[in-house]
CSV table of C-alpha atoms in Angstrom, one decimal:
chain,number,residue,atom,x,y,z
A,1,MET,CA,-0.7,16.7,-3.2
A,2,THR,CA,-0.8,13.9,-0.5
A,3,SER,CA,1.9,14.4,1.3
A,4,PRO,CA,3.7,11.1,2.5
A,5,THR,CA,2.5,9.2,5.5
A,6,PRO,CA,5.0,6.7,7.2
A,7,GLY,CA,3.6,2.8,7.7
A,8,THR,CA,4.6,3.2,11.1
A,9,ALA,CA,5.7,5.1,13.9
A,10,PRO,CA,9.8,4.7,14.2
A,11,ALA,CA,10.6,2.4,17.3
A,12,PRO,CA,11.8,3.9,20.3
A,13,GLY,CA,15.8,4.1,19.0
A,14,THR,CA,15.6,4.8,15.9
A,15,SER,CA,17.1,6.5,13.5
A,16,GLN,CA,14.7,9.4,12.1
A,17,THR,CA,16.8,11.8,10.0
A,18,ALA,CA,15.9,11.7,6.0
A,19,PRO,CA,17.6,8.7,3.9
A,20,GLY,CA,21.0,9.9,2.6
A,21,SER,CA,21.8,11.3,5.9
A,22,PRO,CA,24.0,10.9,8.4
A,23,SER,CA,22.3,9.4,11.5
A,24,SER,CA,22.4,10.5,14.4
A,25,THR,CA,20.3,8.2,16.7
A,26,ALA,CA,21.0,4.2,17.5
A,27,PRO,CA,19.8,2.2,14.7
A,28,GLU,CA,17.0,-0.6,15.6
A,29,VAL,CA,19.2,-3.8,15.2
A,30,LEU,CA,16.9,-7.1,15.8
A,31,TRP,CA,19.3,-10.7,15.9
A,32,TYR,CA,18.7,-14.1,14.6
A,33,ILE,CA,17.2,-17.3,16.4
A,34,ILE,CA,16.7,-20.5,14.7
A,35,PRO,CA,16.6,-24.4,16.2
A,36,ARG,CA,19.6,-25.3,13.8
A,37,GLU,CA,22.5,-23.5,15.5
A,38,GLY,CA,26.2,-24.0,16.3
A,39,ALA,CA,29.3,-22.5,14.6
A,40,TYR,CA,29.4,-24.0,11.1
A,41,PRO,CA,25.0,-26.3,11.0
A,42,TRP,CA,25.4,-26.4,7.7
A,43,GLU,CA,26.3,-29.7,8.8
A,44,PRO,CA,25.8,-31.6,11.4
A,45,ALA,CA,29.5,-31.8,13.2
A,46,GLY,CA,28.9,-28.3,13.2
A,47,ARG,CA,25.8,-28.3,14.9
A,48,ARG,CA,25.0,-28.4,18.4
A,49,PRO,CA,22.0,-29.6,21.0
A,50,VAL,CA,19.1,-27.5,20.5
A,51,ASP,CA,15.8,-27.9,22.9
A,52,LEU,CA,13.6,-25.8,23.7
A,53,GLY,CA,15.8,-24.7,27.6
A,54,TYR,CA,18.7,-23.7,25.5
A,55,LEU,CA,16.4,-21.9,22.6
A,56,GLN,CA,14.6,-19.5,25.5
A,57,GLN,CA,18.3,-18.7,27.2
A,58,LEU,CA,19.2,-16.9,23.5
A,59,ALA,CA,15.9,-15.1,24.0
A,60,GLY,CA,16.6,-14.0,27.0
A,61,THR,CA,20.3,-13.1,26.4
A,62,VAL,CA,18.9,-11.0,23.4
A,63,GLU,CA,17.0,-9.6,25.7
A,64,ARG,CA,19.6,-8.2,28.0
A,65,LEU,CA,21.6,-8.0,25.3
A,66,GLY,CA,19.9,-4.8,24.1
A,67,TYR,CA,18.6,-6.3,21.0
A,68,THR,CA,14.9,-6.0,20.5
A,69,GLY,CA,14.2,-9.0,19.5
A,70,ALA,CA,14.8,-11.4,16.8
A,71,LEU,CA,13.6,-12.4,13.4
A,72,LEU,CA,12.5,-16.1,13.9
A,73,ALA,CA,13.2,-17.9,10.2
A,74,THR,CA,11.0,-20.3,8.7
A,75,ASP,CA,13.1,-22.9,9.5
A,76,LEU,CA,13.3,-26.6,11.0
A,77,TYR,CA,10.9,-25.4,13.2
A,78,ASP,CA,7.7,-23.9,12.4
A,79,VAL,CA,7.4,-20.1,13.6
A,80,TRP,CA,4.3,-20.2,15.4
A,81,PRO,CA,5.2,-22.3,18.7
A,82,LEU,CA,9.0,-21.3,18.9
A,83,GLY,CA,7.5,-17.6,18.6
A,84,SER,CA,4.8,-17.9,21.7
A,85,ALA,CA,7.6,-20.0,23.1
A,86,LEU,CA,10.4,-17.5,23.2
A,87,ALA,CA,7.4,-14.4,24.2
A,88,ALA,CA,6.2,-16.4,27.1
A,89,SER,CA,9.5,-16.4,28.4
A,90,THR,CA,10.8,-12.4,27.4
A,91,SER,CA,9.6,-9.0,28.4
A,92,THR,CA,7.7,-7.3,26.2
A,93,ARG,CA,11.4,-6.0,24.8
A,94,PHE,CA,11.8,-8.3,23.4
A,95,LYS,CA,9.6,-8.9,19.5
A,96,PRO,CA,9.7,-12.0,17.6
A,97,LEU,CA,9.8,-11.3,14.1
A,98,LEU,CA,7.9,-13.6,12.7
A,99,ALA,CA,8.6,-15.2,8.7
A,100,VAL,CA,5.3,-15.7,7.4
A,101,HIS,CA,4.6,-17.1,4.3
A,102,PRO,CA,1.5,-15.8,2.5
A,103,GLY,CA,-1.5,-18.4,1.3
A,104,LEU,CA,-0.8,-21.2,3.0
A,105,ILE,CA,-3.0,-20.4,5.8
A,106,ALA,CA,-6.6,-18.5,5.3
A,107,PRO,CA,-5.9,-14.2,5.7
A,108,THR,CA,-8.5,-14.5,8.3
A,109,LEU,CA,-7.3,-17.2,10.6
A,110,LEU,CA,-3.7,-15.5,10.3
A,111,ALA,CA,-5.4,-12.6,11.9
A,112,LYS,CA,-7.1,-14.3,14.4
A,113,MET,CA,-3.8,-15.9,15.9
A,114,ALA,CA,-1.4,-12.3,15.2
A,115,LEU,CA,-4.4,-11.2,17.6
A,116,SER,CA,-4.4,-13.7,19.9
A,117,PHE,CA,-0.3,-13.4,20.9
A,118,ASP,CA,-0.4,-9.9,20.6
A,119,ASN,CA,-2.9,-9.8,23.1
A,120,LEU,CA,-1.4,-12.4,25.6
A,121,PHE,CA,2.3,-11.1,25.1
A,122,GLY,CA,1.8,-7.7,25.2
A,123,GLY,CA,1.6,-6.8,21.4
A,124,ARG,CA,4.9,-7.6,20.7
A,125,LEU,CA,3.9,-9.4,16.9
A,126,ARG,CA,5.9,-8.6,13.9
A,127,PHE,CA,5.2,-10.2,10.6
A,128,ASN,CA,8.4,-10.9,8.1
A,129,VAL,CA,6.5,-11.4,5.1
A,130,VAL,CA,8.0,-13.7,2.9
A,131,ASN,CA,7.3,-14.5,-0.5
A,132,GLY,CA,9.0,-17.8,-1.1
A,133,SER,CA,10.3,-20.1,-4.4
A,134,THR,CA,7.8,-21.1,-6.2
A,135,SER,CA,8.7,-24.2,-5.9
A,136,ALA,CA,9.0,-24.7,-2.3
A,137,LEU,CA,5.3,-23.7,-2.1
A,138,ARG,CA,4.5,-27.1,-4.2
A,139,GLU,CA,5.2,-28.6,-1.0
A,140,TYR,CA,2.3,-26.6,0.7
A,141,GLY,CA,-0.1,-27.1,-2.5
A,142,LEU,CA,0.8,-23.7,-3.5
A,143,HIS,CA,0.4,-23.1,-7.0
A,144,VAL,CA,1.8,-19.3,-8.2
A,145,GLY,CA,4.5,-18.2,-10.3
A,146,HIS,CA,6.2,-15.4,-9.3
A,147,ASP,CA,4.9,-12.8,-9.8
A,148,GLU,CA,1.7,-14.0,-9.4
A,149,ARG,CA,3.1,-14.8,-5.7
A,150,TYR,CA,3.0,-11.3,-5.0
A,151,GLU,CA,-0.3,-10.4,-6.2
A,152,LEU,CA,-1.6,-13.2,-4.3
A,153,SER,CA,0.5,-11.5,-1.4
A,154,ALA,CA,-1.0,-7.9,-2.0
A,155,GLU,CA,-4.6,-9.0,-1.2
A,156,TYR,CA,-3.6,-11.6,1.0
A,157,TRP,CA,-1.6,-8.7,3.4
A,158,SER,CA,-4.2,-5.6,2.8
A,159,ILE,CA,-6.8,-8.6,4.7
A,160,VAL,CA,-4.6,-9.3,7.3
A,161,LYS,CA,-3.7,-5.7,8.1
A,162,ARG,CA,-7.6,-4.1,8.3
A,163,LEU,CA,-8.5,-7.5,9.8
A,164,THR,CA,-5.7,-6.9,13.0
A,165,ALA,CA,-6.7,-3.5,12.8
A,166,GLY,CA,-9.9,-4.5,14.0
A,167,GLU,CA,-12.1,-4.8,10.8
A,168,VAL,CA,-15.5,-6.3,10.0
A,169,PHE,CA,-15.9,-6.7,6.3
A,170,ASP,CA,-16.4,-8.3,3.1
A,171,HIS,CA,-14.3,-9.0,0.7
A,172,LYS,CA,-13.9,-10.1,-3.1
A,173,GLY,CA,-10.8,-10.8,-5.1
A,174,ARG,CA,-8.8,-12.2,-6.9
A,175,PHE,CA,-7.8,-14.6,-4.5
A,176,TYR,CA,-10.3,-14.1,-1.5
A,177,ASP,CA,-13.5,-14.4,-0.7
A,178,LEU,CA,-15.3,-13.2,2.1
A,179,LYS,CA,-18.1,-12.6,4.1
A,180,ASP,CA,-17.9,-11.2,7.6
A,181,ALA,CA,-14.3,-11.2,8.1
A,182,GLY,CA,-13.2,-10.9,11.4
A,183,ALA,CA,-16.5,-11.2,13.3
A,184,SER,CA,-15.9,-14.2,14.8
A,185,PHE,CA,-13.8,-12.5,16.7
A,186,ARG,CA,-14.5,-8.8,16.9
A,187,ASP,CA,-13.5,-8.9,20.7
A,188,LEU,CA,-10.4,-9.1,19.9
A,189,ARG,CA,-9.4,-6.2,20.4
A,190,PRO,CA,-5.8,-4.8,18.6
A,191,VAL,CA,-3.3,-3.4,20.4
A,192,GLN,CA,-0.9,-2.7,18.4
A,193,GLU,CA,-1.9,0.8,16.2
A,194,PRO,CA,-3.1,1.3,13.2
A,195,HIS,CA,-1.9,-2.8,12.8
A,196,VAL,CA,0.1,-5.4,13.3
A,197,PRO,CA,3.9,-4.5,11.8
A,198,LEU,CA,5.1,-5.9,8.4
A,199,TRP,CA,8.4,-6.6,7.3
A,200,PHE,CA,9.2,-7.5,3.7
A,201,GLY,CA,11.5,-7.4,1.0
A,202,GLY,CA,11.6,-8.0,-2.6
A,203,SER,CA,14.3,-7.0,-4.9
A,204,SER,CA,11.6,-8.1,-8.3
A,205,GLU,CA,9.2,-5.3,-9.7
A,206,PRO,CA,6.5,-6.9,-8.4
A,207,GLY,CA,7.8,-7.2,-5.2
A,208,ILE,CA,8.6,-3.9,-4.6
A,209,GLU,CA,5.1,-2.8,-5.9
A,210,MET,CA,3.7,-4.6,-3.4
A,211,ALA,CA,6.4,-3.4,-0.8
A,212,ALA,CA,5.6,0.4,-1.7
A,213,GLU,CA,2.0,-0.1,-1.6
A,214,HIS,CA,1.3,-2.8,1.6
A,215,VAL,CA,4.7,-3.1,4.1
A,216,ASP,CA,6.0,-1.3,6.9
A,217,VAL,CA,9.9,-1.6,6.8
A,218,TYR,CA,11.2,-2.9,3.7
A,219,LEU,CA,14.0,-4.6,3.9
A,220,THR,CA,16.8,-5.8,1.8
A,221,TRP,CA,20.1,-8.4,1.8
A,222,GLY,CA,23.8,-7.0,2.5
A,223,GLU,CA,25.4,-5.5,-1.2
A,224,PRO,CA,27.5,-3.2,-1.8
A,225,PRO,CA,26.1,0.2,-1.0
A,226,HIS,CA,26.2,1.6,-4.4
A,227,LEU,CA,24.0,-1.0,-6.0
A,228,LEU,CA,21.7,-1.2,-2.7
A,229,LYS,CA,21.2,3.3,-3.3
A,230,GLU,CA,20.1,2.3,-6.4
A,231,LYS,CA,17.5,0.0,-5.0
A,232,LEU,CA,16.6,1.9,-2.0
A,233,ASP,CA,15.6,5.0,-4.0
A,234,HIS,CA,13.5,2.7,-6.3
A,235,VAL,CA,11.6,1.7,-3.4
A,236,ARG,CA,11.2,5.1,-2.1
A,237,ALA,CA,10.2,6.1,-4.9
A,238,ARG,CA,7.7,3.6,-5.7
A,239,ALA,CA,6.3,4.4,-2.0
A,240,ALA,CA,6.0,8.0,-1.9
A,241,ALA,CA,3.9,7.5,-5.2
A,242,HIS,CA,1.7,5.7,-3.2
A,243,GLY,CA,1.8,8.7,-0.5
A,244,ARG,CA,3.9,6.3,1.8
A,245,THR,CA,7.4,6.6,3.6
A,246,LEU,CA,8.9,3.6,4.4
A,247,ARG,CA,11.7,2.4,6.8
A,248,ILE,CA,14.6,0.3,6.0
A,249,GLY,CA,15.8,-3.0,7.7
A,250,LEU,CA,19.0,-4.4,5.9
A,251,ARG,CA,19.6,-8.2,7.0
A,252,LEU,CA,23.4,-9.1,7.6
A,253,HIS,CA,26.4,-12.0,8.9
A,254,LEU,CA,28.7,-10.0,11.0
A,255,ILE,CA,31.6,-12.2,11.1
A,256,VAL,CA,33.9,-9.5,13.7
A,257,ARG,CA,36.6,-10.2,15.6
A,258,ASP,CA,39.5,-7.7,17.1
A,259,THR,CA,41.7,-7.9,14.1
A,260,GLU,CA,40.8,-7.8,10.1
A,261,ASP,CA,43.3,-10.7,9.9
A,262,GLU,CA,41.8,-12.7,13.0
A,263,ALA,CA,38.0,-11.9,10.8
A,264,TRP,CA,38.8,-13.3,7.0
A,265,ALA,CA,41.1,-16.3,9.5
A,266,ALA,CA,37.4,-17.4,10.6
A,267,ALA,CA,35.5,-16.5,7.0
A,268,ASP,CA,38.3,-19.0,5.3
A,269,ARG,CA,38.2,-21.8,8.3
A,270,LEU,CA,34.1,-22.1,7.2
A,271,LEU,CA,34.9,-22.4,3.8
A,272,GLY,CA,37.6,-25.7,4.6
A,273,VAL,CA,34.8,-27.7,7.5
A,274,THR,CA,31.9,-27.4,4.7
A,275,SER,CA,31.2,-30.4,2.9
A,276,GLU,CA,31.4,-31.1,-1.2
A,277,GLU,CA,27.8,-32.2,-0.5
A,278,THR,CA,26.6,-28.9,1.1
A,279,TYR,CA,28.1,-27.3,-1.8
A,280,ALA,CA,26.4,-28.8,-4.4
A,281,ARG,CA,23.1,-29.0,-3.3
A,282,GLN,CA,23.0,-24.9,-2.5
A,283,LEU,CA,24.6,-24.2,-6.2
A,284,GLY,CA,23.8,-27.1,-7.5
A,285,GLY,CA,20.2,-26.3,-8.2
A,286,ARG,CA,19.3,-22.8,-7.5
A,287,ALA,CA,21.2,-21.0,-9.5
A,288,GLY,CA,18.0,-20.8,-11.7
A,289,GLU,CA,15.9,-19.6,-8.8
A,290,ASP,CA,12.8,-17.7,-9.9
A,291,GLY,CA,14.0,-15.2,-6.5
A,292,VAL,CA,15.7,-11.4,-7.9
A,293,GLY,CA,16.8,-11.0,-4.0
A,294,TRP,CA,18.8,-14.8,-4.7
A,295,GLN,CA,20.3,-13.9,-8.0
A,296,ARG,CA,21.5,-10.2,-6.7
A,297,GLN,CA,23.7,-11.9,-4.4
A,298,PHE,CA,24.3,-15.0,-6.6
A,299,ARG,CA,25.7,-13.0,-9.4
A,300,GLN,CA,28.7,-11.9,-6.6
A,301,HIS,CA,29.8,-14.7,-6.4
A,302,GLY,CA,28.6,-17.3,-10.1
A,303,GLY,CA,28.4,-20.4,-7.8
A,304,ARG,CA,31.8,-20.6,-7.7
A,305,VAL,CA,33.9,-21.5,-4.4
A,306,PRO,CA,37.5,-20.1,-4.1
A,307,ALA,CA,40.3,-21.4,-2.0
A,308,ARG,CA,40.1,-18.3,0.2
A,309,ALA,CA,37.2,-16.4,1.1
A,310,ARG,CA,38.6,-12.8,0.4
A,311,GLU,CA,38.5,-13.9,-3.3
A,312,LEU,CA,35.3,-12.8,-3.1
A,313,GLU,CA,35.4,-9.3,-1.4
A,314,GLU,CA,34.3,-7.0,-4.3
A,315,TYR,CA,33.7,-4.1,-1.5
A,316,PRO,CA,35.8,-3.9,1.5
A,317,ASN,CA,35.1,-6.1,4.4
A,318,LEU,CA,31.6,-7.2,2.0
A,319,TRP,CA,31.9,-11.1,1.8
A,320,PRO,CA,28.9,-12.5,-0.3
A,321,GLY,CA,30.7,-16.1,0.1
A,322,MET,CA,27.8,-17.0,3.4
A,323,SER,CA,24.9,-18.5,0.2
A,324,LEU,CA,27.6,-20.4,-0.9
A,325,PHE,CA,26.7,-23.2,2.1
A,326,ARG,CA,23.8,-21.2,3.3
A,327,PRO,CA,20.2,-20.3,2.3
A,328,GLY,CA,18.2,-17.0,2.5
A,329,PRO,CA,20.4,-13.9,3.1
A,330,GLY,CA,24.2,-14.7,2.3
A,331,THR,CA,26.6,-11.4,2.8
A,332,ALA,CA,28.4,-11.0,6.0
A,333,VAL,CA,30.6,-7.6,7.0
A,334,VAL,CA,33.5,-9.2,7.4
A,335,GLY,CA,37.1,-7.0,9.6
A,336,SER,CA,37.9,-5.9,13.0
A,337,THR,CA,35.6,-4.1,15.0
A,338,ALA,CA,36.2,-0.7,13.6
A,339,GLN,CA,35.9,-1.7,10.0
A,340,VAL,CA,32.1,-3.7,10.9
A,341,VAL,CA,30.6,-0.5,12.7
A,342,GLU,CA,32.4,1.8,10.0
A,343,ARG,CA,29.8,-0.2,7.3
A,344,LEU,CA,27.2,-0.2,9.5
A,345,ARG,CA,27.4,3.1,9.6
A,346,GLU,CA,27.7,3.9,5.6
A,347,TYR,CA,24.3,1.8,5.1
A,348,GLN,CA,22.8,4.2,7.8
A,349,GLU,CA,23.7,7.2,6.1
A,350,LEU,CA,22.2,5.7,3.0
A,351,GLY,CA,18.7,5.7,5.8
A,352,VAL,CA,18.9,2.1,6.8
A,353,ASP,CA,17.9,2.6,10.5
A,354,THR,CA,17.2,-1.6,11.6
A,355,PHE,CA,19.7,-3.8,11.7
A,356,ILE,CA,18.6,-7.8,11.5
A,357,LEU,CA,22.5,-9.8,12.4
A,358,SER,CA,23.7,-13.3,12.9
A,359,GLY,CA,26.5,-14.1,13.8
A,360,ASN,CA,27.3,-18.3,14.3
A,361,PRO,CA,27.1,-19.6,16.5
A,362,LEU,CA,24.0,-17.3,17.0
A,363,LEU,CA,24.7,-17.2,21.2
A,364,GLU,CA,28.5,-16.3,21.5
A,365,GLU,CA,28.5,-14.8,18.1
A,366,ALA,CA,25.4,-12.3,20.2
A,367,TYR,CA,27.4,-11.5,23.2
A,368,ARG,CA,30.4,-10.5,20.5
A,369,VAL,CA,28.4,-8.0,18.9
A,370,ALA,CA,26.9,-6.7,21.8
A,371,GLU,CA,30.1,-6.0,23.6
A,372,THR,CA,31.8,-4.7,20.2
A,373,VAL,CA,29.8,-3.3,17.4
A,374,LEU,CA,26.6,-2.5,19.5
A,375,PRO,CA,28.1,0.3,21.9
A,376,ALA,CA,29.3,1.8,18.5
A,377,LEU,CA,26.1,2.7,17.6
A,378,GLY,CA,24.7,3.8,20.4
A,379,ILE,CA,23.2,1.0,21.8
A,380,ARG,CA,24.0,-0.2,25.1
A,381,HIS,CA,22.5,-3.3,27.9
């Protein structure tokens, strides 16, 4: 019987304990960087002016505070020029996690871009595999249904992995027919082994199967621990069926204050400053979206905007209300420093060894979290 082998070696500072065991080492913690930044950037009034200098300041701050990098999400700016600009202004400690949709550009070209990035910036690139939604991908001329997106993704990233490992090969599959792939940049040698790491989150059966077979770090959104445990147990079982183990990462928003009451007051303020237009835009057309992760998240609030934020607290300190007004991951941990740390440790006990955290504004909250939460997790700058 083949014993499971890890997709990648654990990064420095990450937990290496068995899944479900309390962590004895500090987790890896990344921050979040997008150009729409401010106290409540989903509203024009809550958005601050952001330019290259500001984004580089934010990346430098994230690096100095002890985070190992940042997720650069698909937002106003394309992640490649943004990632290159931030990598050029930081050291090798700052590792950009670039969100990339498979299929929008040829896998051979993406691999060349990745190897170029790693050669220029010291082997820091990581891919966040984003499968998107059927409707969003139509804007780019990619017409694939839910399950077909994952079939495309599996083939696409298997090619990219081989190319970023330095292979030259022919490939004939359902979506791609390649001859001498990698030959034109065979002298552009890989920096990372065995390949540029893949991080990915997907909650549907096809998504979990794709993750189990191909990715290195499985990402998930915040949910009550008993629900998350069920999903992670299933993910691990599917990975084991492929002779693999995966690292587990969790994407969370934090609203941490000195006291619990202050934290929930801050969440109440976010509800109050959000316009009816934003609520309608975010909720009106998305209840039937085909992403299973979004559906799991939507069920936690049902599209209902509460009078007080805490009305949606179905598990201590977990608030799904961020998804009422912003796209993507919408669960926040709301509470005092001690409560937030307790929730994060609870997730660590489920085997989570990596956190991607955020708070608004990104710059100020990066400091707050680094000065309060990170030391309690064993991370110091």
